[in-house]
mmCIF file of N, CA and C in Angstrom:
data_model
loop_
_atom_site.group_PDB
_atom_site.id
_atom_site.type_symbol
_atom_site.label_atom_id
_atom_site.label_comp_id
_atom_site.label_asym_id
_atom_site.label_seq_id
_atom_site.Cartn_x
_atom_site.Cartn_y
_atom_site.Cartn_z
ATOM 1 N N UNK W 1 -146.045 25.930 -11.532
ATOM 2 C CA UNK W 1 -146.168 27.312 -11.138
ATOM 3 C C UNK W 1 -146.243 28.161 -12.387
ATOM 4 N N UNK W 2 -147.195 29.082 -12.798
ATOM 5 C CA UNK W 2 -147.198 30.294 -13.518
ATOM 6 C C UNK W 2 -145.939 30.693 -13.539
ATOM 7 N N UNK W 3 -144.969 30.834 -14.515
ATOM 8 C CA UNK W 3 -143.885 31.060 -14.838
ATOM 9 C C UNK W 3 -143.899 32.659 -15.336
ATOM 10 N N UNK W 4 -145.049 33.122 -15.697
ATOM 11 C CA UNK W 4 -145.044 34.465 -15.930
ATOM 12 C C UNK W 4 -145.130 35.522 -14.083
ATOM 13 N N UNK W 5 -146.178 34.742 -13.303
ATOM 14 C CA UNK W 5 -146.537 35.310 -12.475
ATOM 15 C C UNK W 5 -145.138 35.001 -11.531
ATOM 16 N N UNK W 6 -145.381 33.733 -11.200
ATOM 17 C CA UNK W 6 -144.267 33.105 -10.112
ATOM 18 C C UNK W 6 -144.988 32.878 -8.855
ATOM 19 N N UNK W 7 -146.669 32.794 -8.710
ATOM 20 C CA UNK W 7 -147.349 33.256 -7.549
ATOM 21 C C UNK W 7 -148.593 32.183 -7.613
ATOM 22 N N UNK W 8 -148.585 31.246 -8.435
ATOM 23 C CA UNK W 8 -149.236 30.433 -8.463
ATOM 24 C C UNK W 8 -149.473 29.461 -7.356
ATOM 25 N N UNK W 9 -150.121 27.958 -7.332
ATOM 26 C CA UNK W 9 -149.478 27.333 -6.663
ATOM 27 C C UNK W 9 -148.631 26.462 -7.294
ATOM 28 N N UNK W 10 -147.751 25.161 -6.438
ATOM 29 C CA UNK W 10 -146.826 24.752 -6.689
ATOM 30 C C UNK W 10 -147.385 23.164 -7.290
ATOM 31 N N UNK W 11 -147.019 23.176 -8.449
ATOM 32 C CA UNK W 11 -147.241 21.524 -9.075
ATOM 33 C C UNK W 11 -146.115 20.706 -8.471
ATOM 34 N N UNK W 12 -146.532 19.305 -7.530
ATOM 35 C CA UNK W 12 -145.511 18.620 -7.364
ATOM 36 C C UNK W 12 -145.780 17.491 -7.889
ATOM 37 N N UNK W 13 -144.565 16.924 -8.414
ATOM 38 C CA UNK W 13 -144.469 15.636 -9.395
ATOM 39 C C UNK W 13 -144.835 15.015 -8.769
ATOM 40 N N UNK W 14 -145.613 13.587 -9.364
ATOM 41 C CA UNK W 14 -146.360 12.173 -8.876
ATOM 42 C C UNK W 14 -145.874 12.099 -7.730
ATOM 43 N N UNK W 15 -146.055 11.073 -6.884
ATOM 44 C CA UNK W 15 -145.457 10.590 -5.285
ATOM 45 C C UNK W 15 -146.476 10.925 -3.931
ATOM 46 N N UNK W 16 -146.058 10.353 -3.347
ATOM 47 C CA UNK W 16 -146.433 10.435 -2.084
ATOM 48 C C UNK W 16 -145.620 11.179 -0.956
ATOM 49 N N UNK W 17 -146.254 12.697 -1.224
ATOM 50 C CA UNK W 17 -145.385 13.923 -0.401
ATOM 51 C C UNK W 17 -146.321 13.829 0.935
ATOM 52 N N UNK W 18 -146.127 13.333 2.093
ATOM 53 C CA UNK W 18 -146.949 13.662 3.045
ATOM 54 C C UNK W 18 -146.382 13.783 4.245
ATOM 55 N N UNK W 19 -145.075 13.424 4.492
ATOM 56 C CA UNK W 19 -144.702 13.894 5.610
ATOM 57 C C UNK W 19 -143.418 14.899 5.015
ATOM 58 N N UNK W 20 -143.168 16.393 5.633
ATOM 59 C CA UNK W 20 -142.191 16.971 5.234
ATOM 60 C C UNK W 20 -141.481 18.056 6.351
ATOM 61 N N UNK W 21 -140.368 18.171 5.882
ATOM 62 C CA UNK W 21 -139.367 19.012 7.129
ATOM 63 C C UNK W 21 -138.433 19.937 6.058
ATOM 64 N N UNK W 22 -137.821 20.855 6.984
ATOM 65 C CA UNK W 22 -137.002 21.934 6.466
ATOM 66 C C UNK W 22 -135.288 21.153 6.773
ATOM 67 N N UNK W 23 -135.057 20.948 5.802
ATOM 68 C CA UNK W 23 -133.638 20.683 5.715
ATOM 69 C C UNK W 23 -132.242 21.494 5.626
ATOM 70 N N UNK W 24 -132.463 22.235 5.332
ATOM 71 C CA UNK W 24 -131.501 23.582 5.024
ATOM 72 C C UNK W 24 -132.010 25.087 5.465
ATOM 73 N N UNK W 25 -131.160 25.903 5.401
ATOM 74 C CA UNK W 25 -132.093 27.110 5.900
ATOM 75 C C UNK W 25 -130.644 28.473 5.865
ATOM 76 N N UNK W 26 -130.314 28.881 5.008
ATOM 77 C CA UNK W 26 -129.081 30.144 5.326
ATOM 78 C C UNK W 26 -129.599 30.985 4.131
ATOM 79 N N UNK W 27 -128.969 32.120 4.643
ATOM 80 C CA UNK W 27 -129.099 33.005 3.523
ATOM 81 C C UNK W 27 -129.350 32.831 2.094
ATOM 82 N N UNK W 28 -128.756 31.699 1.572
ATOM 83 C CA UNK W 28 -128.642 31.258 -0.037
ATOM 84 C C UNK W 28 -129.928 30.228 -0.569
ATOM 85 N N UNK W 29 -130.249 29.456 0.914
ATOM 86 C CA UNK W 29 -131.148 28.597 0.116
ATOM 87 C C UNK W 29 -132.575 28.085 1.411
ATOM 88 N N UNK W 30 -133.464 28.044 1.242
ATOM 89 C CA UNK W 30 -134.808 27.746 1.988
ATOM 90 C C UNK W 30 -135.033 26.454 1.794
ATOM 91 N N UNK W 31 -134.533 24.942 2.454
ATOM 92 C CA UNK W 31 -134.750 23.633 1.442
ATOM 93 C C UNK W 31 -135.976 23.004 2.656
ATOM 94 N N UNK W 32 -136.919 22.791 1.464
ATOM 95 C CA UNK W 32 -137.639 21.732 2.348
ATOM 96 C C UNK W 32 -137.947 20.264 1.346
ATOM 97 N N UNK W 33 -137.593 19.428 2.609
ATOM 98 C CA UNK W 33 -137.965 17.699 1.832
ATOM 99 C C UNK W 33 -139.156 17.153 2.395
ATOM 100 N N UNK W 34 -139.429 15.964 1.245
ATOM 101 C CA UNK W 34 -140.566 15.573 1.592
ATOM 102 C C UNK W 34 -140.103 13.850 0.970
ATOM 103 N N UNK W 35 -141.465 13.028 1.881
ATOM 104 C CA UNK W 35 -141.597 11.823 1.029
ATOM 105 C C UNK W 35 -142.461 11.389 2.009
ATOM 106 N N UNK W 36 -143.082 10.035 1.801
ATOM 107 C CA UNK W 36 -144.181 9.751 2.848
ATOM 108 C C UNK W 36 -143.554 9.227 4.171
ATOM 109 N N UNK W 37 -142.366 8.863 4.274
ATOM 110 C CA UNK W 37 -142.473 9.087 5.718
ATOM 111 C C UNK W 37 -140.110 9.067 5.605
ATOM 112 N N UNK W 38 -140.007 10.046 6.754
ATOM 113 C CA UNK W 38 -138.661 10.598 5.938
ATOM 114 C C UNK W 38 -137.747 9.947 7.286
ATOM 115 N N UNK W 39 -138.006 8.684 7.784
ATOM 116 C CA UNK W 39 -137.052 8.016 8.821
ATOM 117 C C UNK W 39 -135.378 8.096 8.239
ATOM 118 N N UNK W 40 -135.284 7.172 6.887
ATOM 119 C CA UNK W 40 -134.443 6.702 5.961
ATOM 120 C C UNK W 40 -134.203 7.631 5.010
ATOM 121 N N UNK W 41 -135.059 8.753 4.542
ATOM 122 C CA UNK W 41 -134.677 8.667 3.208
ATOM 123 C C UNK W 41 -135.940 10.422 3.134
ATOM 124 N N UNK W 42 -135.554 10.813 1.681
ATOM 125 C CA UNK W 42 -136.609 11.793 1.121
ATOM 126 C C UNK W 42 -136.377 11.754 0.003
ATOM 127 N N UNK W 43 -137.740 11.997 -1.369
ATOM 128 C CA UNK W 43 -137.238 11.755 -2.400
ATOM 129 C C UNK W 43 -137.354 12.930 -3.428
ATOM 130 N N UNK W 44 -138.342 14.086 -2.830
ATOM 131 C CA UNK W 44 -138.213 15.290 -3.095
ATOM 132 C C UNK W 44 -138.121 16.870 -2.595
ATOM 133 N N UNK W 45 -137.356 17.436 -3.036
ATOM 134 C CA UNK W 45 -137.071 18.678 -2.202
ATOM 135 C C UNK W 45 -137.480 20.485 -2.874
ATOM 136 N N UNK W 46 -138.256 21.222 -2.585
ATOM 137 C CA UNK W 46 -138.361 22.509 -2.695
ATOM 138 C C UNK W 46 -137.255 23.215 -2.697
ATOM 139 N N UNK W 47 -136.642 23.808 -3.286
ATOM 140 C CA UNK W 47 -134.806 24.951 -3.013
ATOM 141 C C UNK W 47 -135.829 25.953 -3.417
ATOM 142 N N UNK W 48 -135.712 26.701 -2.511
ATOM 143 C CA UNK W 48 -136.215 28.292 -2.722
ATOM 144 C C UNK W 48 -134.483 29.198 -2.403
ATOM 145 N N UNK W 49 -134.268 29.481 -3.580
ATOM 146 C CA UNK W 49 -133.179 30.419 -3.639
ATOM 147 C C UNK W 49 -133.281 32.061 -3.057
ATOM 148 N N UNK W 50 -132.120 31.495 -2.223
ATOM 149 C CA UNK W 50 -132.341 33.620 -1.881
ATOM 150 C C UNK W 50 -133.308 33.900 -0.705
ATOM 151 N N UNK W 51 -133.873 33.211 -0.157
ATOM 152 C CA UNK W 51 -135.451 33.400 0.172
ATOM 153 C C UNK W 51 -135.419 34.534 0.698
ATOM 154 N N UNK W 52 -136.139 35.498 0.806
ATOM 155 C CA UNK W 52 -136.754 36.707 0.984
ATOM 156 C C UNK W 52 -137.789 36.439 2.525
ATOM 157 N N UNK W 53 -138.920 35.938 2.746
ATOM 158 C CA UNK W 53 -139.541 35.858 3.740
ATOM 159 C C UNK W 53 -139.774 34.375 3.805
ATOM 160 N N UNK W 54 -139.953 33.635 5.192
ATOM 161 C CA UNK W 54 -140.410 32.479 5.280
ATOM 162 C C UNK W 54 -141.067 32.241 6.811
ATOM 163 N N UNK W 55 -142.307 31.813 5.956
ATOM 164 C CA UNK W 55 -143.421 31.629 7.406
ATOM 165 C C UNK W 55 -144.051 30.268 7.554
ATOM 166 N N UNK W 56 -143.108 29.008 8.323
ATOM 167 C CA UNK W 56 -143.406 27.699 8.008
ATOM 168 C C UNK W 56 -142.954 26.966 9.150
ATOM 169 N N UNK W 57 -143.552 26.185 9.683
ATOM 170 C CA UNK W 57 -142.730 25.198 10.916
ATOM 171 C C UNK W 57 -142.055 24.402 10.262
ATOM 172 N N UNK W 58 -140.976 23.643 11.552
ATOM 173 C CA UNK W 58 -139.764 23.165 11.013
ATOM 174 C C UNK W 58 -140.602 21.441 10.242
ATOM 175 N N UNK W 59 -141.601 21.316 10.724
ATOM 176 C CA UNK W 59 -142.237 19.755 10.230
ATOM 177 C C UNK W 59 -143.113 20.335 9.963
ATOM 178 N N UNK W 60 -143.574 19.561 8.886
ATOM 179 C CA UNK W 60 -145.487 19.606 8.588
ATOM 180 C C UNK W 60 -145.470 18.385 8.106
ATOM 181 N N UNK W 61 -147.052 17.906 7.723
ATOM 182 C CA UNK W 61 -147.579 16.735 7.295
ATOM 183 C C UNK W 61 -148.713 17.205 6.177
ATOM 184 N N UNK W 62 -149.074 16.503 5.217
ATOM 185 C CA UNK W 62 -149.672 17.041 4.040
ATOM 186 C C UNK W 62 -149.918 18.061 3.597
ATOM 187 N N UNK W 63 -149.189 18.980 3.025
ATOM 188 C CA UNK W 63 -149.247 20.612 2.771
ATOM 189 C C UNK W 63 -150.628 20.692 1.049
ATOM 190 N N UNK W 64 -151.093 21.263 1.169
ATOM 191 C CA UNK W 64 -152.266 21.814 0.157
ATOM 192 C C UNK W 64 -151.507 23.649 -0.205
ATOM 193 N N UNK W 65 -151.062 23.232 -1.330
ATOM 194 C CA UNK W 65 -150.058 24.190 -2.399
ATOM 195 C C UNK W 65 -151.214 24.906 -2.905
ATOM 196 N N UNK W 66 -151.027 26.256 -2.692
ATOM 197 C CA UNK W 66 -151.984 26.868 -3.692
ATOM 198 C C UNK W 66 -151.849 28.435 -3.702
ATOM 199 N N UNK W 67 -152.463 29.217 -4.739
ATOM 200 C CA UNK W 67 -152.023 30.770 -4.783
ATOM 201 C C UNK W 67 -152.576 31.546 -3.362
ATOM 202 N N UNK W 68 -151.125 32.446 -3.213
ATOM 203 C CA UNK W 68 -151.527 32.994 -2.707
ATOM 204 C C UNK W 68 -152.487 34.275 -2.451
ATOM 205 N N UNK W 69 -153.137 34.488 -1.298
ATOM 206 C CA UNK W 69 -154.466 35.575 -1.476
ATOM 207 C C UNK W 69 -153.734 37.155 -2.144
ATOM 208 N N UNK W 70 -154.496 37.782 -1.993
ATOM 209 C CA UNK W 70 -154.071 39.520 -2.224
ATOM 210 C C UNK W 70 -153.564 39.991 -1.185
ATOM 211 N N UNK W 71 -154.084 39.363 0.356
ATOM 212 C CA UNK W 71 -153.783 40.001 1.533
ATOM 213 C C UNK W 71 -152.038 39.520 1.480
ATOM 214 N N UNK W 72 -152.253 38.430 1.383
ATOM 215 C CA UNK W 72 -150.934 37.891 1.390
ATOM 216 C C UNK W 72 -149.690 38.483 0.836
ATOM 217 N N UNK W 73 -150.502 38.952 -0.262
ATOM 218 C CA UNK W 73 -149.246 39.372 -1.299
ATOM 219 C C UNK W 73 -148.730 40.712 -1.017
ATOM 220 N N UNK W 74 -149.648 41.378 -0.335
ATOM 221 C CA UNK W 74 -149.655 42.642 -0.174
ATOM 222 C C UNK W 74 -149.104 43.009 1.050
ATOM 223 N N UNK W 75 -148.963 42.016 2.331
ATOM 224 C CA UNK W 75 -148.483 42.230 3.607
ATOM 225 C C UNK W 75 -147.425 41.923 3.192
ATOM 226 N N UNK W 76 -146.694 40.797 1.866
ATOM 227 C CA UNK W 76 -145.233 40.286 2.233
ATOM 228 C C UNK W 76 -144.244 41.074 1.499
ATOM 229 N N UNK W 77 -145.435 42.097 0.355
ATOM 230 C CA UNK W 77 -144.955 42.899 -0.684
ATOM 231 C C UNK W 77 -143.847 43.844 0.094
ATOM 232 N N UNK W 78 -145.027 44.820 0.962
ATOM 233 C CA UNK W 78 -145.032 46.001 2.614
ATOM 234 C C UNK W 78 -143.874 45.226 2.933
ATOM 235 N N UNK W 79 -143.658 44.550 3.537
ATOM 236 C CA UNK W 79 -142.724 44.283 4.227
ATOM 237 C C UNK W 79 -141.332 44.043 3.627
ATOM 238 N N UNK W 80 -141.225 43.398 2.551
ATOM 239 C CA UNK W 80 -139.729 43.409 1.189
ATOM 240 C C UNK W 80 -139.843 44.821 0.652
ATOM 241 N N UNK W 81 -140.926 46.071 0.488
ATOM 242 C CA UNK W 81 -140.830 46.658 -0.202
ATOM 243 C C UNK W 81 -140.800 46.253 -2.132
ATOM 244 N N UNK W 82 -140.746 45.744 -2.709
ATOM 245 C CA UNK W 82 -141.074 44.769 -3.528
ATOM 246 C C UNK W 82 -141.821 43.329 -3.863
ATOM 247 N N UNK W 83 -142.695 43.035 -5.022
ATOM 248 C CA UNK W 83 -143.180 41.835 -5.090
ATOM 249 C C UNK W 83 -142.047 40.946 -5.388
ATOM 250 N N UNK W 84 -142.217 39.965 -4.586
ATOM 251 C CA UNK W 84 -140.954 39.099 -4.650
ATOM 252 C C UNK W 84 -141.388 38.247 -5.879
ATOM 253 N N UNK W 85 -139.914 37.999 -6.906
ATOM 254 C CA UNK W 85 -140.518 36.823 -7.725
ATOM 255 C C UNK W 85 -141.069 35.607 -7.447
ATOM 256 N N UNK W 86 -140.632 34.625 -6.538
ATOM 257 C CA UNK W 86 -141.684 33.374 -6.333
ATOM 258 C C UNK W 86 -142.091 33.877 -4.717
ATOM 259 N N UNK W 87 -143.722 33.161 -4.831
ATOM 260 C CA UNK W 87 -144.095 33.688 -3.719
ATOM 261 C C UNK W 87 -145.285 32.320 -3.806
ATOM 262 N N UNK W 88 -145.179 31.593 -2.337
ATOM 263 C CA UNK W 88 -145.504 30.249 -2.329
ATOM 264 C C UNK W 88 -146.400 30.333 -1.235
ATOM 265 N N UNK W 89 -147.681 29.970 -1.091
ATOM 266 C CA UNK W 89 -148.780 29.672 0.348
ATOM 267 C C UNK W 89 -148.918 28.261 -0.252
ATOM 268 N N UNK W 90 -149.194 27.622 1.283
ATOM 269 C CA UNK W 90 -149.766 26.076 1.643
ATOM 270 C C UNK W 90 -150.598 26.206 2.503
ATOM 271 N N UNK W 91 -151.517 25.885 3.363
ATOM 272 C CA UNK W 91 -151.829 24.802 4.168
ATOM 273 C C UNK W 91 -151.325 23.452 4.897
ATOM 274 N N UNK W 92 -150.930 23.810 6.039
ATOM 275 C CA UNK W 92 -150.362 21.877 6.273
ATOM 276 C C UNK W 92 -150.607 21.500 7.608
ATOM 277 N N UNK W 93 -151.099 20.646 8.230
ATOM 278 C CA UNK W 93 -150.766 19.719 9.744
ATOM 279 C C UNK W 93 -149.405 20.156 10.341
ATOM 280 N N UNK W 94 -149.592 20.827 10.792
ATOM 281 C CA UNK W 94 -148.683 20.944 12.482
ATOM 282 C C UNK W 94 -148.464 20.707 13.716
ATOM 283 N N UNK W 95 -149.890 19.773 13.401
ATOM 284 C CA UNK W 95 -149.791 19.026 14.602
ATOM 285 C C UNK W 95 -150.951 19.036 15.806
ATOM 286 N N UNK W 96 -150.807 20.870 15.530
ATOM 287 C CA UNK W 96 -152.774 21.600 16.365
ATOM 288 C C UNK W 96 -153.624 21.514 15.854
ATOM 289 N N UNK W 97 -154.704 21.953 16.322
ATOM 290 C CA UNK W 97 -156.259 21.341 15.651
ATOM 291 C C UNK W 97 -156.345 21.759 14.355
ATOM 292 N N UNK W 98 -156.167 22.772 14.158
ATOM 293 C CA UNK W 98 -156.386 23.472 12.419
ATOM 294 C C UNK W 98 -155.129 23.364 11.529
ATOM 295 N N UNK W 99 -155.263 23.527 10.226
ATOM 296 C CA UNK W 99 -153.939 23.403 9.755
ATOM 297 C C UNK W 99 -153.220 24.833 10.148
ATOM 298 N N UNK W 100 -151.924 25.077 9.404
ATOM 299 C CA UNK W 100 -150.968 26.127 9.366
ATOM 300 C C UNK W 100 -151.153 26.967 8.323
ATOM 301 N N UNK W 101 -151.114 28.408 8.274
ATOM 302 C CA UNK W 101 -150.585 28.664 6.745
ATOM 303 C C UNK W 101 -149.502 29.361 6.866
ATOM 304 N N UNK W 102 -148.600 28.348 5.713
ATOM 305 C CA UNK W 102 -147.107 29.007 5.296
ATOM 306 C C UNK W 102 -147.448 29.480 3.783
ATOM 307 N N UNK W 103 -146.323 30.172 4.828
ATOM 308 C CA UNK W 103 -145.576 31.319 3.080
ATOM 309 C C UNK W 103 -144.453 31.496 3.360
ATOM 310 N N UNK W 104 -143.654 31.224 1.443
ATOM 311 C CA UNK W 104 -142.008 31.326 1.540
ATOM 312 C C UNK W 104 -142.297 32.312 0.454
ATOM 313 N N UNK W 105 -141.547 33.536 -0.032
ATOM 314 C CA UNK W 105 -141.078 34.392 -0.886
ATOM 315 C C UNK W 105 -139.427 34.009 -1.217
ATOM 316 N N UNK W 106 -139.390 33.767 -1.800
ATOM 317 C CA UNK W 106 -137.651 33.646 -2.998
ATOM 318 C C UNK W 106 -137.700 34.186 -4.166
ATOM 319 N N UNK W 107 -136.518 34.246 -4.344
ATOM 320 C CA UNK W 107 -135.705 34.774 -5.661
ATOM 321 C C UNK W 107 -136.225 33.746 -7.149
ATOM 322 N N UNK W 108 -136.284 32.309 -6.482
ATOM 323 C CA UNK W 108 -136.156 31.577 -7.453
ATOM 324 C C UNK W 108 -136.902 30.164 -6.423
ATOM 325 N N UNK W 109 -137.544 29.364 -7.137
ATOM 326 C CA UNK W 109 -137.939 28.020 -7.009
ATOM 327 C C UNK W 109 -137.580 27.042 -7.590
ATOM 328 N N UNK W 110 -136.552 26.119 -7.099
ATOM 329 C CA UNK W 110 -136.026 25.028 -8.024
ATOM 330 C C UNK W 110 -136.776 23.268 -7.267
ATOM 331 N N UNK W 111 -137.503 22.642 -8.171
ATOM 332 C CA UNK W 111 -137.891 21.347 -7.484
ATOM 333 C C UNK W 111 -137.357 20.403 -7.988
ATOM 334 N N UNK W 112 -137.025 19.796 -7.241
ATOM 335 C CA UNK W 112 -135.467 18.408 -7.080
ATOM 336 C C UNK W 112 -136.296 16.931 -6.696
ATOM 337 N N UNK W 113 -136.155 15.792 -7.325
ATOM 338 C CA UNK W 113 -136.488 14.428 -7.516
ATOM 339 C C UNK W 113 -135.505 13.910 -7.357
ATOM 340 N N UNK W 114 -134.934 13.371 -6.266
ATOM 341 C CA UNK W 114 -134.180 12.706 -6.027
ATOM 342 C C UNK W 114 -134.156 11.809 -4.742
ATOM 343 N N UNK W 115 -133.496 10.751 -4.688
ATOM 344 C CA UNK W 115 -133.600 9.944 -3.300
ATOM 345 C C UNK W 115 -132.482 10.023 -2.662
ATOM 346 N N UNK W 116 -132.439 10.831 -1.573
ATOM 347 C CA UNK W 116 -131.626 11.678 -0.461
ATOM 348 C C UNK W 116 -131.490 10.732 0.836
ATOM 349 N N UNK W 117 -130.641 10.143 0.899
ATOM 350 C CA UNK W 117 -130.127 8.911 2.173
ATOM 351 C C UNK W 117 -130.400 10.300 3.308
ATOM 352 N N UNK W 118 -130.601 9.795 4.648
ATOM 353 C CA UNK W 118 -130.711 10.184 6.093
ATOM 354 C C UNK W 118 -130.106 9.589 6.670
ATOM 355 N N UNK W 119 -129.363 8.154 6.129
ATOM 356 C CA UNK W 119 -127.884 7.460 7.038
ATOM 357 C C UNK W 119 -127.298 6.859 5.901
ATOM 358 N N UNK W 120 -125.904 6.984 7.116
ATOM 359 C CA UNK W 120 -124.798 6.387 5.899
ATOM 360 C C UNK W 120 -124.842 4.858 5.530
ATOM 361 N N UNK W 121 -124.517 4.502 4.678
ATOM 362 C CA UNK W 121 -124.647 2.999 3.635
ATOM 363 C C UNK W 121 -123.557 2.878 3.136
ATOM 364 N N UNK W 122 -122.979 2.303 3.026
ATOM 365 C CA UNK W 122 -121.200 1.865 2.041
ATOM 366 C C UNK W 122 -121.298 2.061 0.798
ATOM 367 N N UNK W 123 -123.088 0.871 0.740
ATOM 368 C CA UNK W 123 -123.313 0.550 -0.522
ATOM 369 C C UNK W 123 -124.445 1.246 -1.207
ATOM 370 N N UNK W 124 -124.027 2.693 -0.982
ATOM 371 C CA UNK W 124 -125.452 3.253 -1.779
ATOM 372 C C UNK W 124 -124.935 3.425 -3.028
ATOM 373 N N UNK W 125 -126.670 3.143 -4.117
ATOM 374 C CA UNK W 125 -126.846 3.361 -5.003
ATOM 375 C C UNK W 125 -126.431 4.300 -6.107
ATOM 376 N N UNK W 126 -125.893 3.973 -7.535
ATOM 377 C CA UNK W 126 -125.549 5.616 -7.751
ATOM 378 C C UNK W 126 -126.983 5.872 -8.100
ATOM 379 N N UNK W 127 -127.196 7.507 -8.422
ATOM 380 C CA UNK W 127 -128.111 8.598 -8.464
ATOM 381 C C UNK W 127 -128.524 8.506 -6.934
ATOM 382 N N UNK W 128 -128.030 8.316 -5.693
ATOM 383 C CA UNK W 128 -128.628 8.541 -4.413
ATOM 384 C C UNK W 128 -127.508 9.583 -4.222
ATOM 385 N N UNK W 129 -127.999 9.838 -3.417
ATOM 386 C CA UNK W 129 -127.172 11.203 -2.257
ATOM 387 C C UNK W 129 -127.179 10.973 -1.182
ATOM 388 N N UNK W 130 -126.687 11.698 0.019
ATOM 389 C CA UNK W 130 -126.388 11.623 1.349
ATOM 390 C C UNK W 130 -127.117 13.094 1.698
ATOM 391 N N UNK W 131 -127.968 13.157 2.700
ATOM 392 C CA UNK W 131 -128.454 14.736 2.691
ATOM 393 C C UNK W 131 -127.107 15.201 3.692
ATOM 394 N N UNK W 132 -127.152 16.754 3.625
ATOM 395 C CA UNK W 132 -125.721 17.211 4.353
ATOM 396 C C UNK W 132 -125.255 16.622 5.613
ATOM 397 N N UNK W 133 -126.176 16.403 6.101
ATOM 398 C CA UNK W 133 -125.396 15.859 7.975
ATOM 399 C C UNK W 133 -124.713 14.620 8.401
ATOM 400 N N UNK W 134 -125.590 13.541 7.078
ATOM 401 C CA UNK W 134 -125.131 12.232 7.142
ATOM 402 C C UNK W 134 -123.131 12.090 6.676
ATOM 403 N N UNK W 135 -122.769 11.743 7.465
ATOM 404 C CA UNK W 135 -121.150 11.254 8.038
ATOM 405 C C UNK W 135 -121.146 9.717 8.120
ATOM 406 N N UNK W 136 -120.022 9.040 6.818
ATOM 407 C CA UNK W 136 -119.142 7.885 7.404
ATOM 408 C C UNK W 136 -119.359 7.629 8.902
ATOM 409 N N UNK W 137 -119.237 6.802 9.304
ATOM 410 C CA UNK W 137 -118.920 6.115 10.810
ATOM 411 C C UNK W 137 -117.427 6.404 10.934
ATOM 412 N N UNK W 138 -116.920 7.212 11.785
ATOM 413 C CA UNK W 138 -115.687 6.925 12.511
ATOM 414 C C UNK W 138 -115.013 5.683 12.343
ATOM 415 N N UNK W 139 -113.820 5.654 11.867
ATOM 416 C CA UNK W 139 -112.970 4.390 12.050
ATOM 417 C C UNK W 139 -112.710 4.167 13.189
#
């Protein structure tokens, strides 16, 4: 991303991002994960801090990252009353005939590489994680 602008599109590291979902969502943070298919596991995640506006279904499938238009910038401007610092459009599969277009506005864009468990394991790996929901089994 243009680090001067913040409005670019979004470079995502090597991998196979093609199936992705919104994992988090409160006032503080906008998280969406991705990996090619997220039964088990995800290995990278979007944190949009703060987020300001967000226009995205809860799943998509191959998103196409790229700047957003003038119209864009200018309806989400109107509406915050300010240009928000990061300001993100995609393209993605939702499932209906045409793709979607999302847009997230945040404070901040942080992108995370990591391999995020979706169930619990005894024996996980270190550098893995547990994403928030995953719980021990009851004794």
């Amino acid at each position: 991303m243009d680090a001067d602008q913040g409005h670019a599109g979004v470079e995502l590291p090597e991998g196979s991002w093609w199936d992705w979902d919104v994992v988090a969502w409160d006032p503080g943070q906008f998280r969406l994960a991705a990996d090619y298919d997220l039964t088990y596991h995800h290995g990278l995640e979007l944190v949009f801090g703060d987020p300001l506006y967000v226009s995205c279904p809860a799943t998509f499938q191959d998103p196409v990252f790229r700047a957003p238009t003038s119209e864009e910038l200018a309806t989400v401007t109107g509406l915050l009353g300010e240009r928000p610092p990061v300001f993100v459009a995609f393209e993605a599969d939702a499932g209906g005939p045409d793709p979607v277009s999302c847009l997230v506005a945040a404070d901040r864009l942080d992108i995370v590489r990591e391999n995020v468990l979706r169930y619990w394991r005894d024996d996980a790996a270190p550098g893995q994680r547990f994403a928030s929901w995953v719980r021990p089994p009851e004794q």
